[in-house]
Short mmCIF file of C-alpha atoms in Angstrom, two decimals:
data_model
loop_
_atom_site.label_atom_id
_atom_site.label_comp_id
_atom_site.label_asym_id
_atom_site.label_seq_id
_atom_site.Cartn_x
_atom_site.Cartn_y
_atom_site.Cartn_z
CA MET A 1 54.81 33.98 25.69
CA SER A 2 52.53 31.31 24.11
CA LEU A 3 49.19 31.93 22.99
CA SER A 4 46.58 29.40 23.35
CA THR A 5 42.72 28.99 21.74
CA PRO A 6 40.52 27.58 24.39
CA ALA A 7 39.58 24.22 23.80
CA ASP A 8 36.32 22.73 21.79
CA THR A 9 33.76 22.28 24.28
CA PRO A 10 31.36 19.15 24.08
CA VAL A 11 28.14 20.15 23.53
CA GLN A 12 24.77 18.66 22.92
CA ILE A 13 22.56 20.09 19.93
CA VAL A 14 18.42 19.20 20.51
CA VAL A 15 15.75 20.50 17.58
CA PRO A 16 12.71 20.20 19.23
CA ASP A 17 9.53 18.43 18.35
CA PRO A 18 6.92 20.98 18.18
CA ALA A 19 4.46 18.39 19.37
CA GLY A 20 6.00 19.78 22.71
CA PRO A 21 8.44 19.03 25.28
CA ASN A 22 7.17 15.68 26.61
CA ALA A 23 8.00 14.32 22.74
CA ARG A 24 11.21 12.99 21.69
CA PRO A 25 13.39 15.35 20.12
CA LEU A 26 13.49 15.42 16.31
CA VAL A 27 17.39 15.56 16.29
CA SER A 28 19.97 14.77 19.74
CA THR A 29 23.35 14.46 18.52
CA GLU A 30 26.82 15.77 20.58
CA ARG A 31 29.13 18.24 18.82
CA ARG A 32 32.55 19.55 19.52
CA LEU A 33 32.62 23.37 19.32
CA THR A 34 34.85 26.09 18.85
CA PRO A 35 34.88 28.77 21.43
CA SER A 36 35.81 31.21 19.12
CA TRP A 37 33.14 30.65 16.65
CA SER A 38 30.98 33.02 16.28
CA VAL A 39 26.86 32.72 16.29
CA SER A 40 26.65 32.87 12.32
CA THR A 41 29.35 30.08 12.19
CA LEU A 42 27.41 28.04 14.17
CA LYS A 43 24.38 28.05 11.89
CA GLY A 44 26.20 27.58 8.90
CA LYS A 45 27.59 24.05 10.79
CA LEU A 46 23.99 23.13 12.60
CA GLU A 47 22.54 23.55 8.77
CA PRO A 48 23.44 19.95 7.18
CA ILE A 49 22.81 18.33 10.77
CA THR A 50 19.91 19.17 11.67
CA GLY A 51 18.03 20.23 8.42
CA ILE A 52 17.20 23.75 9.03
CA PRO A 53 18.42 26.47 6.94
CA SER A 54 20.75 29.37 9.45
CA ALA A 55 17.95 31.63 8.47
CA SER A 56 15.02 29.91 10.01
CA GLN A 57 17.25 28.98 13.06
CA LEU A 58 16.60 30.33 17.05
CA LEU A 59 18.76 29.13 19.17
CA ARG A 60 19.84 29.40 22.58
CA ILE A 61 22.08 27.95 25.26
CA ALA A 62 20.81 25.92 28.83
CA ALA A 63 23.22 27.54 31.16
CA ILE A 64 24.10 24.70 34.34
CA ASP A 65 21.64 26.27 36.66
CA GLY A 66 18.64 24.94 34.01
CA SER A 67 18.20 28.69 33.24
CA TRP A 68 17.97 29.49 28.81
CA THR A 69 20.24 32.33 27.75
CA PRO A 70 19.00 33.00 23.59
CA MET A 71 21.86 33.30 20.89
CA ASP A 72 19.98 35.51 18.93
CA ASP A 73 23.28 38.05 17.73
CA ASP A 74 25.12 36.22 14.86
CA GLY A 75 28.25 38.12 15.48
CA ALA A 76 29.05 36.98 19.09
CA LEU A 77 31.37 34.86 19.74
CA LEU A 78 30.33 31.21 21.58
CA SER A 79 32.98 32.25 24.02
CA SER A 80 30.17 35.09 25.22
CA PHE A 81 27.63 32.64 26.35
CA PRO A 82 27.53 29.92 29.39
CA LEU A 83 29.57 27.37 26.96
CA HIS A 84 30.57 24.56 29.35
CA LYS A 85 31.14 20.31 28.96
CA GLY A 86 27.46 18.95 28.24
CA ALA A 87 25.61 22.43 27.44
CA MET A 88 22.68 21.76 25.82
CA ILE A 89 21.90 24.32 22.32
CA GLU A 90 18.17 24.05 21.42
CA VAL A 91 17.88 24.94 17.51
CA VAL A 92 14.36 25.95 17.22
CA ASP A 93 12.71 25.73 13.19
CA THR A 94 11.22 29.52 12.53
CA ARG A 95 9.85 28.30 9.20
CA PRO A 96 6.14 27.60 9.36
CA ARG A 97 5.22 24.08 10.41
CA GLY A 98 4.25 23.67 6.76
CA ALA A 99 7.58 24.01 5.42
CA GLN A 100 8.96 21.91 7.81
CA VAL A 101 10.43 18.17 7.79
CA ASN A 102 10.03 16.11 9.98
CA TRP A 103 13.15 14.02 9.11
CA GLY A 104 12.23 11.51 12.26
CA ASN A 105 8.58 10.62 10.35
CA VAL A 106 10.12 8.24 7.37
CA GLY A 107 6.52 8.82 5.86
CA GLU A 108 6.77 12.55 5.93
CA VAL A 109 10.20 11.83 3.56
CA GLU A 110 10.20 11.66 -0.04
CA LYS A 111 11.37 8.56 -1.35
CA TYR A 112 11.04 5.56 -4.10
CA VAL A 113 8.79 2.32 -3.50
CA MET A 114 9.53 -0.26 -5.39
CA PRO A 115 6.14 -2.03 -6.97
CA GLU A 116 6.27 -5.63 -5.56
CA GLU A 117 6.29 -6.63 -9.09
CA ASP A 118 9.14 -4.69 -10.19
CA TYR A 119 10.62 -6.44 -7.01
CA ALA A 120 9.85 -10.06 -7.42
CA ARG A 121 11.42 -9.41 -11.13
CA ARG A 122 14.73 -8.75 -9.76
CA ASN A 123 17.88 -11.34 -9.73
CA ASP A 124 19.83 -8.98 -7.27
CA SER A 125 17.52 -8.80 -4.31
CA VAL A 126 16.82 -11.21 -1.31
CA MET A 127 13.90 -12.26 -2.40
CA ALA A 128 16.05 -13.78 -5.35
CA TRP A 129 18.81 -15.28 -3.51
CA LYS A 130 15.91 -16.85 -0.78
CA LYS A 131 14.53 -18.33 -3.98
CA ARG A 132 18.32 -19.64 -4.88
CA GLN A 133 18.86 -20.56 -1.64
CA LYS A 134 15.03 -22.38 -0.51
CA LEU A 135 14.64 -20.12 2.19
CA GLY A 136 11.57 -19.12 3.82
CA ARG A 137 8.22 -18.75 2.28
CA PHE A 138 10.36 -21.09 -0.84
CA ASP A 139 11.01 -23.76 0.86
CA PRO A 140 9.27 -26.59 0.71
CA GLY A 141 9.86 -28.04 3.62
CA GLN A 142 7.49 -24.89 5.04
CA LYS A 143 3.81 -25.45 5.81
CA SER A 144 0.51 -24.75 6.99
CA VAL A 145 -2.32 -27.42 8.59
CA GLU A 146 -5.52 -26.89 6.31
CA GLY A 147 -7.77 -29.61 7.11
CA LEU A 148 -7.87 -32.10 9.94
CA GLY A 149 -9.73 -35.27 9.33
CA GLY A 150 -11.38 -34.50 5.83
CA ALA A 151 -10.04 -37.85 4.37
CA ARG A 152 -11.54 -40.64 6.84
CA GLU A 153 -12.68 -42.27 3.31
CA ARG A 154 -8.61 -42.95 2.90
CA GLY A 155 -8.64 -45.59 5.82
CA CYS A 156 -7.22 -42.76 8.14
CA VAL A 157 -7.43 -39.72 9.55
CA TRP A 158 -4.87 -37.60 6.86
CA VAL A 159 -4.13 -33.68 7.98
CA GLY A 160 -4.02 -31.97 4.87
CA VAL A 161 -0.71 -29.11 4.60
CA GLU A 162 -0.59 -25.79 2.40
CA LEU A 163 2.88 -25.50 1.20
CA ASP A 164 4.63 -22.15 0.16
CA GLU A 165 5.36 -23.33 -2.62
CA PRO A 166 3.60 -25.54 -5.75
CA ALA A 167 5.71 -28.46 -4.62
CA GLY A 168 1.95 -29.96 -3.22
CA ARG A 169 0.06 -32.63 -5.21
CA ASN A 170 -3.59 -31.10 -5.06
CA ASP A 171 -5.20 -27.77 -4.44
CA GLY A 172 -6.74 -28.77 -1.22
CA SER A 173 -9.22 -32.04 -2.95
CA VAL A 174 -8.72 -35.52 -3.42
CA GLU A 175 -10.09 -38.12 -4.49
CA VAL A 176 -11.55 -41.25 -2.86
CA GLU A 177 -13.33 -44.31 -3.93
CA ARG A 178 -16.95 -44.54 -3.44
CA ASP A 179 -19.31 -47.09 -4.86
CA GLU A 180 -20.71 -45.45 -7.18
CA GLY A 181 -16.59 -44.93 -7.89
CA LYS A 182 -14.14 -41.90 -7.61
CA SER A 183 -15.08 -39.09 -6.71
CA ALA A 184 -13.51 -35.56 -5.24
CA VAL A 185 -13.95 -34.51 -1.65
CA ARG A 186 -12.70 -30.85 -0.97
CA LEU A 187 -11.02 -30.35 2.45
CA TRP A 188 -9.97 -26.62 2.37
CA GLU A 189 -9.54 -23.96 -0.69
CA GLY A 190 -5.93 -24.00 -1.45
CA ARG A 191 -3.59 -23.45 -4.99
CA ALA A 192 -2.92 -26.19 -7.32
CA LYS A 193 -0.03 -27.63 -6.51
CA HIS A 194 0.17 -26.69 -2.89
CA GLY A 195 -1.72 -28.84 -1.12
CA VAL A 196 -0.46 -32.54 0.57
CA LEU A 197 -1.84 -34.72 2.75
CA VAL A 198 0.73 -36.56 5.81
CA ARG A 199 -0.01 -38.84 8.50
CA PRO A 200 -0.65 -36.78 11.40
CA GLU A 201 2.50 -38.23 13.55
CA LYS A 202 4.26 -36.40 10.79
CA VAL A 203 2.40 -33.37 11.63
CA GLU A 204 4.45 -30.66 14.78
CA ALA A 205 2.45 -27.36 14.42
CA GLY A 206 2.71 -24.32 16.78
CA ASP A 207 2.54 -20.31 16.71
CA GLU A 208 6.64 -20.52 16.39
CA TRP A 209 6.13 -21.61 12.49
CA THR A 210 3.83 -18.64 10.74
CA VAL A 211 4.34 -18.08 6.90
CA LEU A 212 6.91 -15.34 5.88
CA ASP A 213 6.72 -12.37 4.34
CA ASP A 214 9.94 -11.70 1.73
CA LEU A 215 9.07 -8.06 1.67
CA PHE A 216 9.33 -7.98 5.65
CA ASP A 217 11.52 -10.66 7.07
CA GLU A 218 13.14 -9.38 9.75
CA ASP A 219 15.67 -11.26 9.44
CA MET A 220 16.63 -11.18 6.29
CA GLU A 221 16.13 -7.58 5.51
CA GLU A 222 17.20 -5.76 2.76
CA ILE A 223 20.46 -3.50 3.32
#
């Protein structure tokens, strides 16, 4: 006669959000459980999955009919509960609310935030790579329209364009010839060497061309 152990059973492990049953679970994952495990063993295996210490876990399992059965006997085997394929085991954190960590809310997770100045000085970042490749706002071809029709004195209508990099010829002001001599005309407030004037037929504008933020550019996100 051969002896065999019950097969592992796939179940859904859920950590409910304290905000209520309609809130998205903090944890929802499928795991295979061995029926010969004790509740205590299960709690130990759930600790790294849920982030809840074993002593602070309150377990219950949903039967096929939807009723809940408490798993409050640490010495009981899982086979003594209505364990079935697809069953849901709920793990409630019994610690005070202030001692709980919501891993689903990154704002509550302690993390290091690098100052923008330090990030800008690094040579191994996405920003540094984009600088070398002249992409995003480091591409002199990335421009924004700033002034329209302000330079008629130069013989026709010109379009003032603000470049993302200092590859221009002015800061939004241009010199024009007047009877009393040359004088500066301010078309817009720009940065030094970021402004150029171009003919209207050479300009195409639209919402699809926007200034890129190197720290929040989704297409070039730092991994």
